[in-house]
Coordinates of C-alpha atoms and ligand atoms in Angstrom, one line a residue:
M591 CA 24.2 -8.0 -20.9
S592 CA 24.1 -6.3 -17.6
T593 CA 24.1 -8.3 -14.3
I594 CA 21.6 -7.5 -11.5
K595 CA 23.1 -7.5 -8.1
T596 CA 21.2 -9.7 -5.6
L597 CA 20.8 -7.9 -2.3
S598 CA 19.8 -9.3 1.0
G599 CA 16.4 -8.0 2.3
E600 CA 18.1 -5.8 5.0
E601 CA 20.7 -4.4 2.7
L602 CA 18.2 -3.8 -0.1
F603 CA 15.9 -2.0 2.4
K604 CA 18.7 0.2 3.6
N605 CA 19.8 1.0 0.1
I606 CA 16.2 1.9 -0.9
I607 CA 15.8 4.3 2.1
S608 CA 19.1 6.1 1.3
H609 CA 18.3 6.2 -2.5
A610 CA 14.8 7.6 -1.7
K611 CA 16.4 10.4 0.2
E612 CA 19.3 11.1 -2.1
Y613 CA 17.1 11.4 -5.1
G614 CA 14.3 13.6 -3.6
Y615 CA 11.7 10.9 -3.1
I616 CA 11.4 10.8 0.7
F617 CA 12.9 12.9 3.5
P618 CA 12.5 12.3 7.2
S619 CA 10.1 14.9 8.6
S620 CA 11.6 17.9 10.4
E621 CA 15.1 16.6 9.6
I622 CA 17.0 19.7 10.7
Y623 CA 15.5 19.1 14.1
D624 CA 16.6 15.5 14.0
G625 CA 13.3 14.2 12.6
L626 CA 10.0 13.2 14.1
S627 CA 9.5 9.5 14.6
A628 CA 7.5 7.6 12.0
V629 CA 6.6 10.8 10.1
Y630 CA 8.0 11.4 6.6
D631 CA 7.9 14.1 3.9
Y632 CA 7.7 13.4 0.2
G633 CA 10.2 15.3 -2.0
Q634 CA 10.0 16.5 -5.6
Y635 CA 9.9 13.1 -7.2
G636 CA 8.1 11.4 -4.3
V637 CA 5.1 13.7 -4.6
E638 CA 4.8 12.9 -8.3
L639 CA 5.0 9.2 -7.8
K640 CA 2.5 9.4 -4.9
K641 CA 0.1 11.5 -7.1
N642 CA 0.4 9.1 -10.0
I643 CA -0.3 6.1 -7.7
R644 CA -3.4 7.9 -6.3
E645 CA -4.6 8.8 -9.7
Y646 CA -4.1 5.3 -11.1
W647 CA -6.1 3.9 -8.2
W648 CA -8.8 6.6 -8.6
K649 CA -9.2 5.9 -12.3
A650 CA -9.4 2.2 -11.8
M651 CA -12.0 2.6 -9.1
V652 CA -14.1 5.6 -10.1
Q653 CA -13.6 6.2 -13.8
M654 CA -13.8 2.6 -14.7
H655 CA -16.9 1.9 -12.6
E656 CA -20.2 3.5 -13.5
N657 CA -21.5 2.7 -10.0
I658 CA -18.6 4.1 -8.0
V659 CA -18.2 7.8 -7.2
G660 CA -15.8 9.7 -5.0
I661 CA -15.9 12.1 -2.1
D662 CA -13.5 14.1 -0.1
A663 CA -14.6 14.3 3.6
A664 CA -12.9 16.4 6.2
I665 CA -10.3 15.0 8.6
F666 CA -12.1 16.4 11.6
M667 CA -15.4 14.8 12.3
H668 CA -18.0 14.9 15.0
P669 CA -16.4 13.0 18.0
T670 CA -19.5 10.7 18.4
I671 CA -18.6 9.2 15.1
W672 CA -15.6 7.5 16.7
K673 CA -17.8 6.2 19.5
A674 CA -20.2 4.8 17.0
S675 CA -17.5 3.2 14.9
G676 CA -16.0 1.5 17.9
H677 CA -12.7 3.4 17.7
V678 CA -13.0 5.0 21.1
D679 CA -13.5 1.7 22.9
A680 CA -11.9 -0.8 20.7
F681 CA -9.2 0.8 18.5
N682 CA -6.4 -0.5 20.7
D683 CA -3.2 -2.4 20.2
P684 CA -2.1 -4.7 23.0
L685 CA 1.4 -3.5 23.9
I686 CA 4.2 -5.1 25.9
D687 CA 7.6 -3.7 26.8
N688 CA 10.9 -5.6 27.3
K689 CA 12.3 -4.4 30.6
D690 CA 15.9 -4.9 29.5
S691 CA 16.0 -3.3 26.1
K692 CA 13.2 -0.8 27.0
K693 CA 11.7 -1.5 23.6
R694 CA 8.0 -1.6 23.1
Y695 CA 6.2 -4.2 21.0
R696 CA 2.7 -5.1 19.9
A697 CA 2.0 -8.3 21.7
D698 CA -0.2 -9.5 18.7
V699 CA 2.7 -8.9 16.3
L700 CA 5.2 -10.9 18.5
I701 CA 2.7 -13.8 18.5
E702 CA 1.9 -13.5 14.8
D703 CA 5.6 -13.4 13.9
Y704 CA 6.1 -16.6 15.9
V705 CA 3.3 -18.3 14.1
A706 CA 4.6 -17.1 10.7
K707 CA 7.9 -18.8 11.5
I708 CA 6.2 -22.1 12.2
L709 CA 4.2 -21.8 8.9
T710 CA 7.4 -21.0 7.0
K711 CA 8.9 -24.3 8.3
A712 CA 5.8 -26.1 7.1
D713 CA 6.0 -24.3 3.7
K714 CA 9.6 -25.4 3.3
E715 CA 8.7 -29.1 4.0
I716 CA 5.9 -28.8 1.4
A717 CA 8.2 -27.2 -1.2
K718 CA 10.8 -30.0 -0.7
A719 CA 8.1 -32.6 -1.2
R720 CA 6.8 -30.9 -4.2
E721 CA 10.2 -31.0 -5.8
K722 CA 10.7 -34.6 -4.9
F723 CA 7.3 -35.9 -6.2
G724 CA 6.9 -33.5 -9.1
D725 CA 3.6 -33.5 -11.0
S726 CA 2.1 -36.3 -8.9
F727 CA 2.4 -34.2 -5.7
D728 CA -0.9 -33.7 -3.9
E729 CA -0.4 -30.8 -1.5
Q730 CA -3.7 -31.2 0.4
K731 CA -3.0 -34.9 1.0
Y732 CA 0.5 -34.2 2.1
K733 CA -0.7 -31.6 4.6
T734 CA -3.0 -34.1 6.2
T735 CA -0.7 -37.1 6.2
N736 CA 2.9 -35.9 6.7
A737 CA 3.5 -36.0 10.5
R738 CA 6.0 -33.1 10.6
V739 CA 3.9 -30.8 8.5
M740 CA 0.7 -31.7 10.5
E741 CA 2.5 -31.0 13.7
Y742 CA 3.6 -27.5 12.4
L743 CA 0.1 -26.7 11.1
S744 CA -1.7 -27.8 14.2
K745 CA 0.7 -25.9 16.5
A746 CA 0.1 -22.7 14.5
E747 CA -3.6 -23.3 14.6
E748 CA -3.5 -23.9 18.4
I749 CA -1.6 -20.7 19.1
N750 CA -3.9 -18.7 16.8
Q751 CA -7.0 -20.1 18.6
R752 CA -5.6 -19.4 22.0
F753 CA -4.7 -15.9 21.0
K754 CA -8.0 -15.2 19.4
T755 CA -9.9 -16.4 22.6
A756 CA -7.7 -14.3 24.8
M757 CA -8.3 -11.2 22.6
D758 CA -12.1 -11.9 22.3
N759 CA -12.3 -12.0 26.1
N760 CA -10.0 -9.0 26.5
N761 CA -7.8 -11.3 28.6
L762 CA -4.5 -9.5 28.5
A763 CA -2.9 -11.6 31.2
E764 CA -3.5 -14.6 29.0
V765 CA -1.8 -12.8 26.1
K766 CA 1.3 -12.4 28.3
N767 CA 1.0 -16.1 29.2
I768 CA 1.1 -17.0 25.6
I769 CA 4.3 -14.9 25.0
E770 CA 5.9 -16.6 28.0
D771 CA 4.8 -20.1 27.1
L772 CA 6.2 -19.7 23.6
E773 CA 9.4 -18.3 25.1
I774 CA 9.4 -15.4 22.8
V775 CA 12.4 -13.2 23.4
C776 CA 13.0 -9.5 22.6
P777 CA 15.0 -9.3 19.3
I778 CA 17.1 -6.5 20.8
S779 CA 18.0 -7.8 24.3
G780 CA 17.3 -11.4 23.7
T781 CA 15.6 -11.7 27.1
K782 CA 12.1 -12.8 28.2
N783 CA 11.8 -10.0 30.8
W784 CA 8.4 -8.7 29.8
T785 CA 6.0 -6.2 31.4
E786 CA 2.3 -6.8 31.6
V787 CA 0.3 -6.3 28.4
R788 CA -1.7 -3.1 28.2
Q789 CA -4.2 -1.7 25.8
F790 CA -3.2 1.5 24.0
N791 CA -5.7 3.6 22.0
L792 CA -4.2 4.6 18.6
M793 CA -6.2 7.7 18.0
F794 CA -4.7 11.2 18.3
S795 CA -6.9 13.7 20.0
T796 CA -7.0 17.5 20.0
E797 CA -9.2 20.3 21.2
M798 CA -11.7 22.2 19.0
G799 CA -12.8 25.7 20.1
S800 CA -11.2 27.7 22.8
T801 CA -11.2 26.3 26.3
A802 CA -13.1 29.3 27.7
E803 CA -16.2 28.5 25.6
G804 CA -16.0 24.8 26.5
A805 CA -13.8 23.1 24.0
S806 CA -14.5 19.5 23.0
T807 CA -12.1 16.8 22.4
I808 CA -12.0 15.7 18.8
Y809 CA -9.9 13.1 17.0
L810 CA -7.8 13.0 13.9
R811 CA -9.4 10.4 11.8
P812 CA -7.7 7.0 12.1
E813 CA -9.3 5.8 8.8
T814 CA -11.1 7.5 6.0
A815 CA -13.9 5.0 5.9
Q816 CA -16.2 6.8 8.4
G817 CA -16.3 9.9 6.3
I818 CA -17.9 7.7 3.6
F819 CA -20.4 6.1 6.0
V820 CA -21.7 9.3 7.4
N821 CA -22.2 10.7 3.8
F822 CA -23.8 7.5 2.5
L823 CA -27.3 8.9 2.2
N824 CA -26.1 12.3 0.9
V825 CA -24.3 10.6 -2.0
Q826 CA -27.0 8.0 -2.6
K827 CA -29.7 10.6 -2.8
T828 CA -27.9 13.4 -4.7
G829 CA -26.2 10.9 -7.1
R830 CA -29.4 8.8 -7.4
M831 CA -27.2 5.8 -6.8
K832 CA -28.7 2.3 -7.0
I833 CA -27.4 -0.6 -4.9
P834 CA -24.9 -2.1 -5.5
F835 CA -22.7 1.1 -5.6
G836 CA -19.5 2.3 -4.2
I837 CA -18.0 5.5 -2.7
A838 CA -14.3 6.0 -3.0
Q839 CA -12.1 8.4 -1.0
T840 CA -8.3 9.1 -0.6
G841 CA -6.9 11.1 2.2
K842 CA -4.8 11.4 5.3
A843 CA -5.3 9.1 8.4
F844 CA -3.5 9.3 11.7
R845 CA -2.6 6.5 14.1
N846 CA -0.4 6.8 17.2
E847 CA 1.4 3.6 16.2
I848 CA 3.3 2.0 19.0
V849 CA 5.9 0.3 17.0
A850 CA 6.9 2.3 14.0
R851 CA 10.3 1.2 12.8
Q852 CA 9.8 0.3 9.1
F853 CA 10.2 3.5 7.2
I854 CA 7.0 4.4 5.4
F855 CA 5.5 1.0 6.0
R856 CA 4.1 2.0 9.3
M857 CA 3.7 5.8 9.8
R858 CA 1.8 7.9 12.3
E859 CA 0.5 10.2 9.5
F860 CA -0.3 8.3 6.3
E861 CA -2.7 8.3 3.4
Q862 CA -5.4 5.7 2.7
M863 CA -7.3 4.9 -0.5
E864 CA -10.6 3.3 0.5
M865 CA -13.8 2.3 -1.3
Q866 CA -16.9 1.2 0.5
F867 CA -19.2 -0.9 -1.7
F868 CA -22.9 -0.9 -0.5
V869 CA -24.8 -4.1 -1.3
R870 CA -28.0 -6.0 -0.5
P871 CA -27.8 -7.9 2.8
G872 CA -27.0 -11.5 1.9
D873 CA -25.0 -10.5 -1.2
E874 CA -21.9 -9.4 0.7
I875 CA -19.8 -12.6 0.4
K876 CA -20.3 -12.6 -3.4
W877 CA -19.1 -9.0 -3.6
Y878 CA -16.3 -9.7 -1.1
N879 CA -15.0 -12.4 -3.4
Y880 CA -15.4 -10.1 -6.4
W881 CA -13.4 -7.3 -4.8
K882 CA -10.8 -9.7 -3.4
E883 CA -10.1 -10.8 -7.0
A884 CA -10.5 -7.4 -8.6
R885 CA -8.0 -5.7 -6.3
L886 CA -5.4 -8.3 -6.8
K887 CA -5.7 -8.0 -10.5
W888 CA -5.2 -4.2 -10.2
H889 CA -2.0 -4.8 -8.3
L890 CA -0.8 -7.3 -10.9
S891 CA -1.4 -4.7 -13.6
L892 CA 1.7 -2.9 -12.3
G893 CA 3.8 -5.8 -13.6
F894 CA 5.8 -6.7 -10.6
G895 CA 4.9 -10.4 -10.9
N896 CA 2.4 -12.8 -9.3
N897 CA 4.9 -14.2 -6.9
K898 CA 5.1 -10.8 -5.1
Y899 CA 1.5 -11.1 -3.8
R900 CA -0.5 -13.5 -1.7
Y901 CA -3.8 -13.5 0.2
H902 CA -3.9 -13.8 3.9
D903 CA -7.3 -14.7 5.2
H904 CA -8.1 -13.4 8.6
L905 CA -8.8 -15.8 11.5
K906 CA -9.2 -13.1 14.0
L907 CA -12.0 -10.9 12.6
A908 CA -12.5 -7.3 13.6
H909 CA -15.7 -6.5 15.6
Y910 CA -17.4 -5.3 12.4
A911 CA -16.5 -8.0 9.9
N912 CA -17.9 -11.3 8.8
A913 CA -15.0 -12.0 6.3
A914 CA -11.7 -10.3 5.8
C915 CA -8.4 -10.8 4.1
D916 CA -5.2 -9.0 3.3
I917 CA -3.4 -8.8 0.0
E918 CA 0.2 -9.2 1.2
F919 CA 3.2 -8.0 -0.7
E920 CA 6.7 -9.2 -0.5
F921 CA 8.5 -6.2 1.0
P922 CA 12.3 -6.4 1.5
F923 CA 11.5 -7.4 5.1
G924 CA 9.1 -10.2 4.0
F925 CA 5.4 -10.6 3.1
K926 CA 3.3 -8.0 4.9
E927 CA -0.2 -6.4 4.5
L928 CA -0.6 -4.1 1.6
E929 CA -4.3 -3.9 1.3
G930 CA -7.3 -5.1 3.4
I931 CA -10.6 -6.3 2.0
H932 CA -13.3 -6.5 4.6
S933 CA -16.9 -7.5 4.6
R934 CA -18.1 -5.0 7.2
T935 CA -21.7 -6.2 7.4
D936 CA -24.2 -3.4 8.3
F937 CA -22.1 -2.7 11.5
D938 CA -21.1 0.9 10.6
L939 CA -24.4 2.2 9.2
K940 CA -26.4 0.5 11.9
S941 CA -24.3 2.0 14.6
H942 CA -24.5 5.5 13.1
E943 CA -28.2 5.1 12.9
Q944 CA -28.3 4.4 16.6
Y945 CA -25.9 7.1 17.7
S946 CA -27.2 9.9 15.4
G947 CA -30.9 9.0 15.6
K948 CA -31.1 9.4 11.8
K949 CA -32.3 6.7 9.4
L950 CA -29.5 5.4 7.1
Q951 CA -31.5 3.1 5.0
Y952 CA -31.9 2.5 1.3
F953 CA -35.2 1.8 -0.4
D954 CA -34.7 -1.0 -2.9
P955 CA -37.2 -0.5 -5.7
E956 CA -36.8 -4.0 -7.0
L957 CA -37.5 -5.6 -3.6
N958 CA -39.9 -2.8 -2.7
Q959 CA -38.3 -2.7 0.7
S960 CA -36.0 -0.6 2.9
Y961 CA -32.9 -1.9 4.5
I962 CA -29.5 -0.9 5.9
P963 CA -27.1 -2.0 3.2
Y964 CA -24.2 -4.3 3.9
V965 CA -20.7 -3.0 3.0
V966 CA -17.6 -4.5 1.4
E967 CA -14.5 -2.3 1.9
T968 CA -11.2 -2.2 0.0
S969 CA -8.6 -0.3 1.9
V970 CA -5.0 0.3 0.7
G971 CA -2.3 2.4 2.2
L972 CA -0.9 4.8 -0.4
D973 CA 2.4 5.1 1.4
R974 CA 2.7 1.3 1.6
L975 CA 1.9 1.0 -2.1
F976 CA 4.6 3.6 -2.7
L977 CA 7.1 1.4 -0.8
A978 CA 5.9 -1.6 -2.7
V979 CA 6.6 0.2 -6.0
L980 CA 9.9 1.6 -4.9
S981 CA 11.2 -1.7 -3.5
S982 CA 10.2 -3.7 -6.6
A983 CA 11.6 -1.0 -8.9
Y984 CA 14.9 -0.6 -7.2
Q985 CA 17.8 -2.4 -9.0
E986 CA 21.5 -2.2 -8.8
E987 CA 23.2 -3.4 -12.0
T988 CA 26.7 -4.0 -13.3
L989 CA 26.9 -3.1 -17.0
E990 CA 28.9 -4.9 -19.7
D991 CA 31.7 -2.3 -19.5
G992 CA 32.0 -2.9 -15.7
S993 CA 30.3 0.3 -14.7
Q994 CA 27.4 0.4 -12.2
R995 CA 24.0 1.8 -12.5
V996 CA 21.1 2.1 -10.0
V997 CA 17.8 2.1 -11.8
L998 CA 14.2 2.5 -10.7
N999 CA 12.1 0.3 -13.0
I1000 CA 8.9 2.2 -12.1
P1001 CA 6.0 1.3 -14.4
P1002 CA 5.8 4.3 -16.9
I1003 CA 2.2 5.2 -15.8
L1004 CA 3.6 5.8 -12.3
A1005 CA 7.0 7.3 -13.1
P1006 CA 7.4 10.9 -11.8
V1007 CA 9.1 12.0 -15.0
K1008 CA 8.0 10.3 -18.2
A1009 CA 10.8 11.6 -20.5
A1010 CA 14.0 13.6 -20.4
V1011 CA 15.0 15.7 -23.3
L1012 CA 18.8 15.9 -23.6
P1013 CA 20.7 18.0 -26.2
L1014 CA 24.0 16.1 -27.0
T1015 CA 26.0 19.3 -26.6
K1016 CA 25.3 22.8 -25.4
K1017 CA 26.0 24.4 -28.7
D1018 CA 25.1 24.5 -32.4
G1019 CA 21.4 25.1 -31.8
L1020 CA 20.9 21.7 -30.1
P1021 CA 19.6 23.2 -26.8
E1022 CA 17.1 25.3 -28.8
K1023 CA 15.9 22.2 -30.7
A1024 CA 15.6 20.2 -27.5
R1025 CA 13.6 22.9 -25.8
E1026 CA 11.3 23.0 -28.8
I1027 CA 10.6 19.3 -28.4
L1028 CA 10.1 19.7 -24.6
E1029 CA 7.6 22.6 -25.2
E1030 CA 5.5 20.3 -27.3
L1031 CA 5.7 17.2 -25.0
K1032 CA 5.0 19.0 -21.8
F1033 CA 1.3 19.3 -22.7
G1034 CA 1.0 15.6 -22.4
Y1035 CA 3.6 14.5 -20.0
N1036 CA 5.8 15.6 -17.1
C1037 CA 9.2 16.0 -18.8
Q1038 CA 12.6 17.2 -17.9
Y1039 CA 15.3 19.1 -19.7
D1040 CA 18.9 18.4 -18.9
E1041 CA 22.1 19.7 -20.7
K1042 CA 24.6 19.4 -17.9
D1043 CA 27.4 16.8 -17.9
A1044 CA 28.3 14.0 -20.4
I1045 CA 25.3 12.2 -21.9
G1046 CA 26.1 8.9 -20.1
K1047 CA 26.0 10.7 -16.8
R1048 CA 22.7 12.3 -17.7
Y1049 CA 21.3 8.8 -18.6
R1050 CA 22.4 7.5 -15.1
R1051 CA 20.7 10.4 -13.4
Q1052 CA 17.4 9.7 -15.2
D1053 CA 17.8 5.9 -14.5
A1054 CA 18.2 6.7 -10.8
I1055 CA 14.9 8.7 -10.7
G1056 CA 13.1 6.1 -12.9
T1057 CA 12.5 8.1 -16.1
P1058 CA 11.4 5.5 -18.7
Y1059 CA 12.5 7.5 -21.8
C1060 CA 15.5 9.7 -22.7
I1061 CA 15.3 11.7 -25.9
T1062 CA 18.7 12.8 -27.2
V1063 CA 18.9 15.6 -29.7
D1064 CA 22.0 15.6 -31.9
H1065 CA 23.3 17.2 -35.1
Q1066 CA 21.3 14.8 -37.2
T1067 CA 18.1 16.0 -35.5
L1068 CA 18.6 19.4 -37.1
E1069 CA 18.8 17.7 -40.5
D1070 CA 16.0 15.1 -40.4
N1071 CA 13.9 15.8 -37.3
T1072 CA 14.8 12.4 -35.7
V1073 CA 16.1 11.8 -32.2
T1074 CA 17.7 9.0 -30.3
M1075 CA 15.2 7.3 -28.0
R1076 CA 16.9 5.5 -25.1
Y1077 CA 14.8 3.0 -23.1
R1078 CA 15.5 2.9 -19.4
D1079 CA 14.9 -0.9 -18.8
T1080 CA 16.8 -2.3 -21.7
M1081 CA 19.1 0.7 -22.4
V1082 CA 18.4 0.0 -26.1
Q1083 CA 18.7 3.1 -28.3
E1084 CA 16.8 3.7 -31.5
R1085 CA 16.3 6.5 -34.0
I1086 CA 12.8 7.9 -33.9
A1087 CA 11.0 10.7 -35.8
I1088 CA 10.1 13.6 -33.5
T1089 CA 6.5 13.3 -34.6
K1090 CA 6.4 9.7 -33.2
L1091 CA 7.6 10.7 -29.7
S1092 CA 4.3 11.4 -28.0
E1093 CA 2.8 8.2 -29.2
I1094 CA 5.7 6.0 -28.1
I1095 CA 5.8 7.6 -24.6
G1096 CA 2.0 7.1 -24.3
E1097 CA 2.0 3.4 -25.4
K1098 CA 2.9 1.8 -22.1
M1099 CA 0.6 4.2 -20.2
S1100 CA -2.7 3.2 -21.9
L1101 CA -5.3 2.5 -19.3
K1102 CA -7.0 0.3 -21.8
T1103 CA -4.0 -2.0 -22.0
L1104 CA -3.3 -1.9 -18.3
L1105 CA -6.7 -2.3 -16.9
S1106 CA -8.8 -4.3 -19.4
Ligands
LIG1272 P1 -1.6 -3.3 10.3 O1 -2.1 -4.6 10.7 O2 -0.4 -3.3 9.5 O3 -1.5 -2.3 11.5 P2 -4.3 -2.6 9.8 O4 -4.8 -4.0 9.6 O5 -4.5 -1.9 11.0 O6 -2.7 -2.6 9.4 P3 -6.2 -1.3 8.2 O7 -6.9 -0.6 9.3 O8 -6.9 -2.4 7.5 O9 -4.7 -1.7 8.6 O10 -5.8 -0.1 7.1 C1 -5.9 -0.4 5.7 C2 -4.6 -0.1 5.1 O11 -4.0 1.1 5.5 C3 -3.5 -1.1 5.4 O12 -3.6 -2.2 4.5 C4 -2.3 -0.4 5.1 O13 -1.9 -0.4 3.7 C5 -2.6 1.1 5.5 N1 -2.1 1.4 6.8 C6 -2.6 1.1 8.0 N2 -1.9 1.6 9.0 C7 -0.8 2.2 8.4 C8 0.3 2.9 8.9 N3 0.5 3.1 10.2 N4 1.2 3.5 8.0 C9 1.0 3.3 6.7 N5 -0.1 2.6 6.2 C10 -1.0 2.1 7.0

């Protein structure tokens, strides 16, 4: 039996970042020029993992749903779109600087973190009580009768309400008052020496056309969703789509994030995978609940365990939403948003109707009536999902013989390399036989050939990049066409006929098993 090393969140995160670099998953952008803040490049394995995640999402959304189709809209869009969507006027983060450390923070995040700490205290009390009372424990009752828990919960609620009111009224002075009243200190300097709170627009802008002929300012899209809204009728008409139906899209988005210190969790250039589901007005909450559940199920299909995920319902709704929640994931630095599910009402289509002067309505043949559909959105960051996969998969182990291995337990369907074919030695025709196997497997799977170093060392290399299967070709292979299959997660080895390889590799990648 091997033992798994338990690492603290910070240490684990540090090790994941250096492993990702060492094994060609993620490099800092422009590294030879000392990097570019919050921008990253994906290396030879990173690009495969990213592609596989994207494809797994796409298949689950588009291939598995008759009424969902995809598009690929351009990054550049007419600038008025961002006026209509509210991004020019309202896509701001309230920022605050600490005068001593010179560090910049999002005021909302400072307050949310403070509230999260209070809620963690309440959770601890509840967990203690649950342990004490066992099966007879009534959590709801405890929350409304235990003085200490009640105090924590009402304090959290009070701060949330005060913050929400301040933001709704665009009262930035009040946001600063909240930070001061709560005595929030800068984590770096430890002081309360704060600047005023300012609004900061997160969109990147650039010029299109030469200045001589009157260039116009255009924006790099901060979300992919708007490309779907402005194509709503194109797709509906040409695809003869009937409500309810969805349009899916994956692609780059850009945000000039103020605080970007968490590796690929918060980047300035990132990729989103979004789906806008168009429904009848009045049906939106039903579909919101449907997608909330469906998306969590999809995440669970990756097998990282239920306890890694939780819902976070939004108190502070965005200007376009009438219900919203996040699916949070337990990253090494705690539970944070992985995906957002938003009931966006008819805000976007209505606004585009107004700004463009074009009708964006659907004629519902069953109701014999035209209306602007309501929209439920699912929006997940591909890079964040990548980090979720990497941080769940990363494991440091001490083996029975005392040696160490670092393994990425990436679900086979997402693994960059599905199988490595390894001749035991470089002679006696074993490399030729191994290449023969590779030539066959490569039609179905991304495979690798490796003949360098002792076999144990080659297994470690594959463990470190997360290859689920190693196929070793030895002298017996030449006699009976069997190989040794070595499984990454258990390190168990078994003798398998070459003719069975493809089937075994494919077993854990069956969409039918994973998604049904
Ligand atoms: P946050 O509160 O973390 O800033 P958000 O609520 O602004 O995120 P949305 O606008 O709902 O995020 O975007 C949908 C998804 O896109 C998020 O759930 C996240 O996975 C991803 N995402 C958003 N911003 C970034 C970023 N800067 N870097 C990487 N992924 C991001």
